[in-house]
Structure formats: C-alpha cells, structure tokens
mmCIF file of C-alpha atoms in Angstrom:
data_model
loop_
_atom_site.group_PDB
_atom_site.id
_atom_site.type_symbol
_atom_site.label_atom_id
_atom_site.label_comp_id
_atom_site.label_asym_id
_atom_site.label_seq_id
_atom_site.Cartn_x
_atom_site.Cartn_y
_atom_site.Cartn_z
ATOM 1 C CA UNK E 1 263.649 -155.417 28.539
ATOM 2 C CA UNK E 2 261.232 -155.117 25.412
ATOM 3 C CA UNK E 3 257.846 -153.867 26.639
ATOM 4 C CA UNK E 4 254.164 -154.102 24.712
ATOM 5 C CA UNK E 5 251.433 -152.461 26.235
ATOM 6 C CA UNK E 6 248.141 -152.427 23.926
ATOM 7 C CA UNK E 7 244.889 -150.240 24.572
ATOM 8 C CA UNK E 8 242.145 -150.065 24.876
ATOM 9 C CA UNK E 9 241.734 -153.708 26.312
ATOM 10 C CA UNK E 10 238.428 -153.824 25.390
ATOM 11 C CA UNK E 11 236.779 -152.020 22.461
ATOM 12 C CA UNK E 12 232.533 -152.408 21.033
ATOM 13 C CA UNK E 13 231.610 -150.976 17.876
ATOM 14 C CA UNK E 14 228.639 -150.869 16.206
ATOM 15 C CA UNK E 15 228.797 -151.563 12.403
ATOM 16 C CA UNK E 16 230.424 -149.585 10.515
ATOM 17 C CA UNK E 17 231.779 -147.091 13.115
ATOM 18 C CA UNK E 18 235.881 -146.857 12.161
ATOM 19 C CA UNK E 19 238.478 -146.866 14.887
ATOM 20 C CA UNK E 20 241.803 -147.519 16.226
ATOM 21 C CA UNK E 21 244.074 -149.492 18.467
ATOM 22 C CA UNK E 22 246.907 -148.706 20.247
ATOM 23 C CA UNK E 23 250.096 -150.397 21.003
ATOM 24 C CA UNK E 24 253.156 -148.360 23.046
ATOM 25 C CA UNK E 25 256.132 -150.468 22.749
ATOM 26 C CA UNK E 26 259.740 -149.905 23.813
ATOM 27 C CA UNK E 27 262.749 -152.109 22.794
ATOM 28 C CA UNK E 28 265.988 -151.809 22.179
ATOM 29 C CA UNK E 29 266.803 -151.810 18.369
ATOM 30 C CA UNK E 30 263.334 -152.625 16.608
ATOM 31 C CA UNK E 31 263.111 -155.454 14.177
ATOM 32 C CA UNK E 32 259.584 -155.708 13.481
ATOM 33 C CA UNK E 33 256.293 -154.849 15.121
ATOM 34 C CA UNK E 34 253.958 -157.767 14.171
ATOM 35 C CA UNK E 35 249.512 -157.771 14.395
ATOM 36 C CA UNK E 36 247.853 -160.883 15.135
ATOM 37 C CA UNK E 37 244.369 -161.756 15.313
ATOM 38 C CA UNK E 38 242.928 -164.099 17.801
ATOM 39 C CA UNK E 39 239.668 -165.657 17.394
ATOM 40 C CA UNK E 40 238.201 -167.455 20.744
ATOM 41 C CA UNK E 41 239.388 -171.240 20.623
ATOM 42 C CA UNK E 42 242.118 -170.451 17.901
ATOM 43 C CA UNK E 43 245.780 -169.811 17.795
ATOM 44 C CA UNK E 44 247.033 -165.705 17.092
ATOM 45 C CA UNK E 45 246.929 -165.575 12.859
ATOM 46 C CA UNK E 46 249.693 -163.043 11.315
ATOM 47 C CA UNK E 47 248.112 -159.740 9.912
ATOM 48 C CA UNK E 48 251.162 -157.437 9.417
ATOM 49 C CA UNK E 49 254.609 -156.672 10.033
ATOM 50 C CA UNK E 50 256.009 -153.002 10.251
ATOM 51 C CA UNK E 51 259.730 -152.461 10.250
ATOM 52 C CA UNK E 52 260.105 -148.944 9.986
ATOM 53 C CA UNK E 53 258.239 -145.756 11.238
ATOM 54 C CA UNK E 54 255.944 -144.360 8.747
ATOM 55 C CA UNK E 55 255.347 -147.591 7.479
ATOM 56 C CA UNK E 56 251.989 -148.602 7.176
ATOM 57 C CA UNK E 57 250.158 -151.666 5.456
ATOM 58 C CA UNK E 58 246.308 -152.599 4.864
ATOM 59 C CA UNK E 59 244.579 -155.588 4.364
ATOM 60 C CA UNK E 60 240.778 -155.291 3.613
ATOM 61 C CA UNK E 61 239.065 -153.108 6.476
ATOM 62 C CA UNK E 62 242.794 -153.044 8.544
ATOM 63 C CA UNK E 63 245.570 -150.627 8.138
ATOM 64 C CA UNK E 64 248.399 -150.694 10.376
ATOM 65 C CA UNK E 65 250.947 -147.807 10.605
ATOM 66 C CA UNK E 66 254.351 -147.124 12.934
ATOM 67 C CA UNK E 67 255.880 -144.354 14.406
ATOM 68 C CA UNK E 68 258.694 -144.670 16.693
ATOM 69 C CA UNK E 69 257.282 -145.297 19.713
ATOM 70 C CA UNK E 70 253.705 -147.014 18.745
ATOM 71 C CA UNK E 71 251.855 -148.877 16.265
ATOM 72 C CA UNK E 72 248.219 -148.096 15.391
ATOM 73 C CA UNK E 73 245.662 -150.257 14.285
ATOM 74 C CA UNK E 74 242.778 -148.517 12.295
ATOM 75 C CA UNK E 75 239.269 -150.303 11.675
ATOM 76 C CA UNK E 76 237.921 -148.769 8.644
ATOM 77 C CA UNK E 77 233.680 -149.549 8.965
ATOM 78 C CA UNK E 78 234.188 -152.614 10.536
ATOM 79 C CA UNK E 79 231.870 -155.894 10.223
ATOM 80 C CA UNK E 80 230.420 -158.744 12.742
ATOM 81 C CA UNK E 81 233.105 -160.923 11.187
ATOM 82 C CA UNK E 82 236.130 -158.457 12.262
ATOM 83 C CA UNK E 83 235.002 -159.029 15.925
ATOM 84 C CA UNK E 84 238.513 -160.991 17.759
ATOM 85 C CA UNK E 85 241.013 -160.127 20.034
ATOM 86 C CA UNK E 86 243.798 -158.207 18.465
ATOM 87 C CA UNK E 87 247.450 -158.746 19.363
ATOM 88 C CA UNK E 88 250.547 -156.666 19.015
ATOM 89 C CA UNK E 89 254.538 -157.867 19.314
ATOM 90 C CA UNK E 90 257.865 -157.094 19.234
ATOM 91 C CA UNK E 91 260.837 -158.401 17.610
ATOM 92 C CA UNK E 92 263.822 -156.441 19.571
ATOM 93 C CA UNK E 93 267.710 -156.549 18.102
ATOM 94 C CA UNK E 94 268.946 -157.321 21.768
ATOM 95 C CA UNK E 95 267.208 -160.024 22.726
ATOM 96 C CA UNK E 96 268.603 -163.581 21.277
ATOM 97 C CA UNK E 97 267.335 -165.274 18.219
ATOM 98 C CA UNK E 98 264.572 -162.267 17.919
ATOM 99 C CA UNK E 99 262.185 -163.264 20.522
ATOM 100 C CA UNK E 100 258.663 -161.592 20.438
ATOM 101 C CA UNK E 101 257.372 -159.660 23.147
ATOM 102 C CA UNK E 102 253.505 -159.790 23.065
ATOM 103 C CA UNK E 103 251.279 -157.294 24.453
ATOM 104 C CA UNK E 104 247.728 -158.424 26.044
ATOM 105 C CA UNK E 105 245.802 -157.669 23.412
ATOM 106 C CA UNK E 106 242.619 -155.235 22.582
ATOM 107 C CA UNK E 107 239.699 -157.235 22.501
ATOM 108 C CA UNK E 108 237.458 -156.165 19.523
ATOM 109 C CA UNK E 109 233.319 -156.609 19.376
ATOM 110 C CA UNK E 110 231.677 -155.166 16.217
ATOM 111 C CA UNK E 111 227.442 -155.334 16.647
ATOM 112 C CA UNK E 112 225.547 -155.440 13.551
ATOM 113 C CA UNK U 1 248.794 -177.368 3.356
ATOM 114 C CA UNK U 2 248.082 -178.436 7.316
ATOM 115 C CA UNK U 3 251.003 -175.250 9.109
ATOM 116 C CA UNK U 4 251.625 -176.293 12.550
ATOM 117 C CA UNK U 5 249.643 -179.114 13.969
ATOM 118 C CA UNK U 6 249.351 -179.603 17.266
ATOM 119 C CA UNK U 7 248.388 -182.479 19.765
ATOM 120 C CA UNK U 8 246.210 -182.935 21.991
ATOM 121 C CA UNK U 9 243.821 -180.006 21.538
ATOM 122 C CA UNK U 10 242.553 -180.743 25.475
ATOM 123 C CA UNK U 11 243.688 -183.058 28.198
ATOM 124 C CA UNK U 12 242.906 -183.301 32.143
ATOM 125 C CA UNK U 13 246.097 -184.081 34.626
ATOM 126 C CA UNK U 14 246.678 -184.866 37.938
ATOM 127 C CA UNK U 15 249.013 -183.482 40.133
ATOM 128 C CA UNK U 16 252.565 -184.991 39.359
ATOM 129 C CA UNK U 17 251.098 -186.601 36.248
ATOM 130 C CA UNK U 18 253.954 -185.918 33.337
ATOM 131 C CA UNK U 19 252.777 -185.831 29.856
ATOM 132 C CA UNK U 20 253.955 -184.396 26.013
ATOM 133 C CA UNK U 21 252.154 -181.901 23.771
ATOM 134 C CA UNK U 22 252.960 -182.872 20.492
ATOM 135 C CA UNK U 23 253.883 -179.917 17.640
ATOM 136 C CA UNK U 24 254.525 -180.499 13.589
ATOM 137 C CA UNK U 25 254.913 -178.107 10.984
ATOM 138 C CA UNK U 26 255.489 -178.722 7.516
ATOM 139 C CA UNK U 27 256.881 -175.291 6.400
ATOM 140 C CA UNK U 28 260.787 -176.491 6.734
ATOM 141 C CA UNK U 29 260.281 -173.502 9.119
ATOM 142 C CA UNK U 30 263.899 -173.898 11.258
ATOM 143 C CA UNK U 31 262.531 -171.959 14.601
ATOM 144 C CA UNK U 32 259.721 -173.710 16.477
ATOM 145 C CA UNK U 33 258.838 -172.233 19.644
ATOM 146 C CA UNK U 34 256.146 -172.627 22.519
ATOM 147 C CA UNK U 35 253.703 -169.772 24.382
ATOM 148 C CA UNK U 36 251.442 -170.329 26.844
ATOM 149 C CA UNK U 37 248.827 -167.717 27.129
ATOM 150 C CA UNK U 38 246.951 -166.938 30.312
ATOM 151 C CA UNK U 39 243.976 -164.237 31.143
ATOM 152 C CA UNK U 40 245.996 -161.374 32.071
ATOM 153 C CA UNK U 41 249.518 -162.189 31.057
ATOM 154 C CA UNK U 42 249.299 -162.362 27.542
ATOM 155 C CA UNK U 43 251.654 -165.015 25.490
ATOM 156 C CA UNK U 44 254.480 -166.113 27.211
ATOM 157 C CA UNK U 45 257.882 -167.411 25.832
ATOM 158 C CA UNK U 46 258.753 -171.361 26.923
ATOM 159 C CA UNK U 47 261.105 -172.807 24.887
ATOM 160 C CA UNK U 48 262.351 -172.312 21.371
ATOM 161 C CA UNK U 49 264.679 -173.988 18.802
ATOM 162 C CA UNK U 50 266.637 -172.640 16.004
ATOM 163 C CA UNK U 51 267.147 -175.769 14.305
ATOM 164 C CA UNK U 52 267.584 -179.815 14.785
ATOM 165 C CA UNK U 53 269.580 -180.458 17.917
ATOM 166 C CA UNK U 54 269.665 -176.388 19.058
ATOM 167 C CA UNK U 55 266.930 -175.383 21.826
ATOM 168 C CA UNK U 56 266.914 -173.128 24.389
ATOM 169 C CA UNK U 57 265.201 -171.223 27.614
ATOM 170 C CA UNK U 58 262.287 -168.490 27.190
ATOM 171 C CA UNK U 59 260.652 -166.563 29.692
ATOM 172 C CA UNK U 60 258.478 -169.428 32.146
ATOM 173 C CA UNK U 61 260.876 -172.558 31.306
ATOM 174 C CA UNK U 62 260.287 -174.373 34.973
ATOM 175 C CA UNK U 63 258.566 -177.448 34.767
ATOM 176 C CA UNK U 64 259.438 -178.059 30.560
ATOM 177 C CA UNK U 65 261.647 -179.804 28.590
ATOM 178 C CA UNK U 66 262.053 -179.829 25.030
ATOM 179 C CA UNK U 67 263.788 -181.529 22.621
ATOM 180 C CA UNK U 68 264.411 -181.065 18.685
ATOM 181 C CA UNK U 69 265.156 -184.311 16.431
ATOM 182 C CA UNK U 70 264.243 -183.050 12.980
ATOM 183 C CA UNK U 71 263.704 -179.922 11.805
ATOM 184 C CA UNK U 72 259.384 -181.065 11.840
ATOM 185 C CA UNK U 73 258.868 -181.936 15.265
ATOM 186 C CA UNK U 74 259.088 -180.008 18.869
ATOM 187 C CA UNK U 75 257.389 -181.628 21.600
ATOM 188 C CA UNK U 76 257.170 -180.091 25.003
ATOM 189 C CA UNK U 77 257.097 -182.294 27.755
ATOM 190 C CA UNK U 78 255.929 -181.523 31.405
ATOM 191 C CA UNK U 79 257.841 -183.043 33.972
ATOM 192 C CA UNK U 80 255.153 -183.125 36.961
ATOM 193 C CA UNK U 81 252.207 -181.620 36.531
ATOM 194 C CA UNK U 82 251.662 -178.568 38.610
ATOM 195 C CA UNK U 83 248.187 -176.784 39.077
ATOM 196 C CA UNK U 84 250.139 -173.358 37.681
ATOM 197 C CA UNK U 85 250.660 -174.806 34.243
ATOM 198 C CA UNK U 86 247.208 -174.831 33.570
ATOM 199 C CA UNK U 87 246.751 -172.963 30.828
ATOM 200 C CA UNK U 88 246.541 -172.780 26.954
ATOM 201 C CA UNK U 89 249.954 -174.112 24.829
ATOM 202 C CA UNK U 90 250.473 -172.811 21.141
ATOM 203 C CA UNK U 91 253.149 -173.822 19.466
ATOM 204 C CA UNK U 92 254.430 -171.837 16.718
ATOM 205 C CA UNK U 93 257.137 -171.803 13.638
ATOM 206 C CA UNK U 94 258.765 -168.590 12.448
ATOM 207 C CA UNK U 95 259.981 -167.402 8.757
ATOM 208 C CA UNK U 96 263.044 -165.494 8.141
ATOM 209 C CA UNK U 97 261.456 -162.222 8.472
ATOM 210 C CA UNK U 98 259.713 -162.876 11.839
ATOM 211 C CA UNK U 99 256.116 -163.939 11.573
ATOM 212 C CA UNK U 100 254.916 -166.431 13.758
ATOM 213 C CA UNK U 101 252.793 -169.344 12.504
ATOM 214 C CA UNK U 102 250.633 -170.772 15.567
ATOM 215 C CA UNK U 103 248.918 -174.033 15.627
ATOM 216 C CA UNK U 104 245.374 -174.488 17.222
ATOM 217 C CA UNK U 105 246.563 -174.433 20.605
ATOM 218 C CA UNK U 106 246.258 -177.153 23.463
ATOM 219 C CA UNK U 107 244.192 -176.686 26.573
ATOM 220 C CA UNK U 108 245.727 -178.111 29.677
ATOM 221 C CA UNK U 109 243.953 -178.759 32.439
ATOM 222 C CA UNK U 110 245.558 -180.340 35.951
ATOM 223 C CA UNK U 111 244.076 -180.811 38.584
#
C-alpha cells in the first residue's frame, strides 16, 4: 500500500526566513509525486509534478526536488501571501487507474 | 474558463436524509473522481471514473453512489445520510499526466 507522510505538520515563518518541507513516501513503482496548495475554504491547486529522482522544478519562491524515497519542498524568503497548507501525493504503478495517495499536509504561516 | 464546478458549496442533513453533490468540468478531462477530506485523515479516495459509463470503488465508498452519463458530469449521491459523512467533498478531474484539478469543495453537514 502507497504511503505519504508529510512533516512538519505545522510550520511559522517570519518573512523572508527560507525553508523546507518534507514528504517520505513509499509506493510501489512511482509515477509521479504531485504538490498542492490548499488555501482555507478552497480546493488543493496543482504546483508540481516530479517523476524522477533528482528532478526538481520551481515556480516563483517554490522549488520542489525528488530523491528516491522523499520529496522536498523549499521556501525561498517566503511572503504573507505564501501562507496555506501544503499537500504532497502519490501516483503508484500498482494501484489501478493511478490513484493518488495524499499525505496530511504541512500547514504553512509566513508573518510579515 | 470555469475547471470543475461544483454544487452545493454547503448544505445541512438530517439523519437518513439522501441527497446529490453535483460536479462539472469542462476540460474533456476523461477521469473525474471524488475526496473527502477530514482534520486528521487527509484526502480520501470515494469514487472515480475513467470515462462515460466506467466508475469504480476508492478507499471510503460506503454510503455513495456514483454514476457517469457524459464525459462532463459526476454526481455523487448519498444514500442515507449518516453523521460520519460529515465532512468536506472535492471533486476533481485528472490530465493524462496525473494532475488533479479540484473544484471549490462542498461542505456537508448532517445532523
């Protein structure tokens, strides 16, 4: 069974201090590890995906990289606005029709 | 470009009360699915569809049906409303490569 398990599960920043979070997976045949961002009241909204260890990909302040058995999430001087509740998945080759498993999710606060 | 919409984004049940979230995307997006998410137990698999006519059972499937006319629309229906299903519904549709597109969400509430 495909397992997620993100950390810390809470995380405050002040502005501008960089940092990263974690997410320890194990499946069976990796298809993709995917980052979401959750703001309160909204549905998860797709960041990244990562195939591949030593893959990494960055969008504004976020870079996400891979190794084989986690997934990082780095917060280069982060801002008010980057404040949400970050979540990690899986995409596993045994499971049918590629069903993600989601980890709980880091909850990010960034104080001005 | 609207995604996935869903519908209702809250409603109250009774007990034994049945009633159907509504989900459309306009992506042409063949898998739809549906996740509840609770404090503590993270998003959860209900029911997914690979196409018109093709669903099938995810992790917490008790209490749901689904059902997939056209390749737009997945509705989730709840049988008889339990306390236990309270909870938050997302529905969400799925591109070749595996992202997940989630709609707003719908709160649930029964009583």
């Amino acid at each position: 069974e495909d397992q997620v398990t993100q950390s810390p599960e809470a995380l405050r920043l002040q502005e501008g201090e960089s940092s990263s979070l974690n997410c320890s997976y194990t499946v069976s045949g990796l298809r993709g590890l995917f980052w979401y961002r959750q703001d309160p009241g909204k549905g998860p909204e797709f960041l990244f995906t990562l195939y591949s260890a030593g893959e990494e990909k960055e969008k504004e302040r976020l870079k996400a990289t891979l190794t084989k058995k986690e997934s990082f999430l780095h917060i280069t001087a982060p801002k008010p606005e980057d404040s949400a509740t970050y979540l990690c998945a899986v995409r596993g080759g045994g499971t049918s029709y590629g069903k993600l498993t989601f980890g709980q999710g880091t909850i990010l606060t960034v104080h001005p | 470009n609207a995604g996935v919409t869903q519908t209702p984004k809250f409603q109250v049940l009774k007990t034994g009360q049945s009633m159907t979230l509504q989900c459309a995307q306009d992506m042409n997006h063949e898998y739809m699915s549906w996740y509840r998410q609770d404090p503590g137990m993270g998003l959860r698999l209900i029911h997914y569809s690979v196409g018109a006519g093709i669903t099938d059972q995810g992790e917490v499937p008790n209490g749901y049906n689904v059902s997939r006319s056209t390749t737009e629309d997945f509705p989730l229906r709840l049988l008889s409303a339990a306390p236990s299903q309270t909870s938050v519904y997302f529905c969400a549709s799925r591109t070749g490569g595996g992202e997940l597109f989630f709609g707003e969400g719908s709160r649930l509430t029964v009583l």
